[in-house]
Short mmCIF file of C-alpha atoms in Angstrom, two decimals:
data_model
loop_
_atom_site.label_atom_id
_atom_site.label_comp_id
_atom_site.label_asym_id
_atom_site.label_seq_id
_atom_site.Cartn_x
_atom_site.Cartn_y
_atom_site.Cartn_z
CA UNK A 42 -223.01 192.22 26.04
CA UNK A 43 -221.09 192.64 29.13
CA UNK A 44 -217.40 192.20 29.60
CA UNK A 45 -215.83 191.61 33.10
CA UNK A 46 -212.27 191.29 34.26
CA UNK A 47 -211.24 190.22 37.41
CA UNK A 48 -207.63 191.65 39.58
CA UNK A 49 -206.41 191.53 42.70
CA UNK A 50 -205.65 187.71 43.65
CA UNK A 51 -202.54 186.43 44.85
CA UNK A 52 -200.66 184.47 47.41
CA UNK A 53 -201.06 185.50 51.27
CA UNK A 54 -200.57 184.04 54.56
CA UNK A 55 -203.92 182.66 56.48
CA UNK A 56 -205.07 185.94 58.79
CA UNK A 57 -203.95 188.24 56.10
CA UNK A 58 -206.11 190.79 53.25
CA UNK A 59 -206.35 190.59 49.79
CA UNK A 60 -208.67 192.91 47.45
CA UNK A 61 -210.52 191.77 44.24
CA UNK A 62 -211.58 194.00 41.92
CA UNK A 63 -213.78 193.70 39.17
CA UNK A 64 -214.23 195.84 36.39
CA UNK A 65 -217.15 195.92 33.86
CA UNK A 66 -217.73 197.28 30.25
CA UNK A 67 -220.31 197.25 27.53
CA UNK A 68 -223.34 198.00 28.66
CA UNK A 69 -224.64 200.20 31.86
CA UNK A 70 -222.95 199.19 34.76
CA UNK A 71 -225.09 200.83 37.11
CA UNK A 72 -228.22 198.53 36.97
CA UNK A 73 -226.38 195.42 36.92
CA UNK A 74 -226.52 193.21 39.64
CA UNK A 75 -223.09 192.01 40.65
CA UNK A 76 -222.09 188.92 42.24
CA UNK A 77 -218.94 187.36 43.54
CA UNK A 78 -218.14 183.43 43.14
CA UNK A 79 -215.41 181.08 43.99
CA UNK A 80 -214.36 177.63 42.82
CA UNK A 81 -212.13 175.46 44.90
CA UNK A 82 -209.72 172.28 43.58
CA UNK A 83 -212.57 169.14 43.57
CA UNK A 84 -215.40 171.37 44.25
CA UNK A 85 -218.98 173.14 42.52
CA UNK A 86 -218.47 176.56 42.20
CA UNK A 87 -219.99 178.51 45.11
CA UNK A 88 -221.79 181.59 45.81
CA UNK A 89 -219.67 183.87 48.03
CA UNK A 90 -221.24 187.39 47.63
CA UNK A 91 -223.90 189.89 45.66
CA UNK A 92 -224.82 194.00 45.62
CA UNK A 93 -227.34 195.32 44.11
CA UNK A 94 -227.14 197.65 41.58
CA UNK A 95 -227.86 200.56 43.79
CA UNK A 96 -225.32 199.19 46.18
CA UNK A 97 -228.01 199.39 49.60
CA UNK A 98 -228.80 195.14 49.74
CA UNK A 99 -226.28 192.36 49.99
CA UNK A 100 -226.11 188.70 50.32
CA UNK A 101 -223.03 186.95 52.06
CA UNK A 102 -222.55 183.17 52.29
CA UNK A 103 -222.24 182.49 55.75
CA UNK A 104 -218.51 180.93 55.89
CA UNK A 105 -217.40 185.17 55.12
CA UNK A 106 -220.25 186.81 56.93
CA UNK A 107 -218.24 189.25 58.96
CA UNK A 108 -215.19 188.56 56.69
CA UNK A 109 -215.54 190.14 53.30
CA UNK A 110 -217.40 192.99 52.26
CA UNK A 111 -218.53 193.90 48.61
CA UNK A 112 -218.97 196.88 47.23
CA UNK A 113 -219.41 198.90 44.38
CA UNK A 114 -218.26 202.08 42.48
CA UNK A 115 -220.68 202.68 39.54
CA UNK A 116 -218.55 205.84 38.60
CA UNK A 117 -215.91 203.29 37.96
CA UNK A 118 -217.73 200.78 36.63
CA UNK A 119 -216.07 198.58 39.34
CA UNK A 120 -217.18 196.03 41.96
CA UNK A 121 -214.94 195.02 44.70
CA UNK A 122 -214.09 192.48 47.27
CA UNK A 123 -212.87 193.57 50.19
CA UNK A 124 -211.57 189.90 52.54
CA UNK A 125 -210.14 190.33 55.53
CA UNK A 126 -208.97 187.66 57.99
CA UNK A 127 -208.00 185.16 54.98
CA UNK A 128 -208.13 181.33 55.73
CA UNK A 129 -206.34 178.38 54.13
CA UNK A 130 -210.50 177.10 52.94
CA UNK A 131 -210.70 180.50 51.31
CA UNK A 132 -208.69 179.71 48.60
CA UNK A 133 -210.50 179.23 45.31
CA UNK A 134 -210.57 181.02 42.26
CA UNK A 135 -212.81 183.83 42.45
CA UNK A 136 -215.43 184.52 40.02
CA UNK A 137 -217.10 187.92 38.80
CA UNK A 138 -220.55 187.93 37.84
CA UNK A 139 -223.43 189.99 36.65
CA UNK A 140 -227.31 189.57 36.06
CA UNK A 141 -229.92 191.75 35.10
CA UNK A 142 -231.77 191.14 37.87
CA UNK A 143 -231.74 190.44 41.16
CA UNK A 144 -229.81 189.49 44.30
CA UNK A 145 -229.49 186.20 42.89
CA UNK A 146 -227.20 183.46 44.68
CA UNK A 147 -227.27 180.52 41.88
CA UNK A 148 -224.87 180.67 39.20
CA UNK A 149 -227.72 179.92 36.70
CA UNK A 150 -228.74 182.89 37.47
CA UNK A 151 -225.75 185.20 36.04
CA UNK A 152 -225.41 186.20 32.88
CA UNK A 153 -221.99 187.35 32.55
CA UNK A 154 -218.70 186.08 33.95
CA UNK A 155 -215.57 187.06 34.66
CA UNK A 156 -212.22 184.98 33.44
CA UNK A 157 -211.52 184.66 37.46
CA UNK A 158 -208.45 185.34 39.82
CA UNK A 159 -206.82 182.83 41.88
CA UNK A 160 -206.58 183.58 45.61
CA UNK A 161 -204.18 181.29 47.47
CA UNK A 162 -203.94 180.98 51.29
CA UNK A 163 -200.68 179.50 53.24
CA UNK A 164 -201.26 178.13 56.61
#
């Protein structure tokens, strides 16, 4: 029993920032592993980005490696998605996800799921 809503997306140019954020209720956030996904128009959705529930491993897909950078503020109950250096393929609407266990990269993996926020980037 584990709600999650994402915030953050929105419409900015290609080379620009944007910041997801992900907040999670009913149950303890802390030992939840948290994931990040994205669906694009005409495509599966993708695996984009995961943090343990301690916050010391993490997974990127390689098209954001150096990119985006998740994180995690158990005091808040909160994961994030920091993405820098935006690109027209980047937009998708972006998933929040949690399992129970670990860093897990398949969706049939996750157990929870966010509604998702769109993130649109202009050329």
């Amino acid at each position: 029993q584990v709600q999650l809503v994402e915030s953050g997306g929105g419409l900015v140019q290609a080379g620009g920032s944007l910041r997801l954020s992900c907040a999670a209720s009913g149950r303890t956030f802390s030992r939840l592993t948290m994931g990040w996904f994205r669906q694009a128009p005409g495509k599966e959705r993708e695996f984009v980005a995961v943090i343990s529930w301690s916050g010391l491993w993490t997974k990127y897909t390689d098209s954001v490696k150096g990119r985006f950078t998740i994180s995690r503020d158990n005091a808040k109950n909160t994961v994030y998605l920091q993405m820098n250096t935006l690109k027209p393929e980047d937009t998708a609407v972006y998933y929040c996800a949690a399992n129970l266990g670990g860093l897990e990269t398949s969706t049939s993996e996750y157990d929870y799921w966010g509604q998702g926020t769109q993130v649109t980037v202009s050329s």
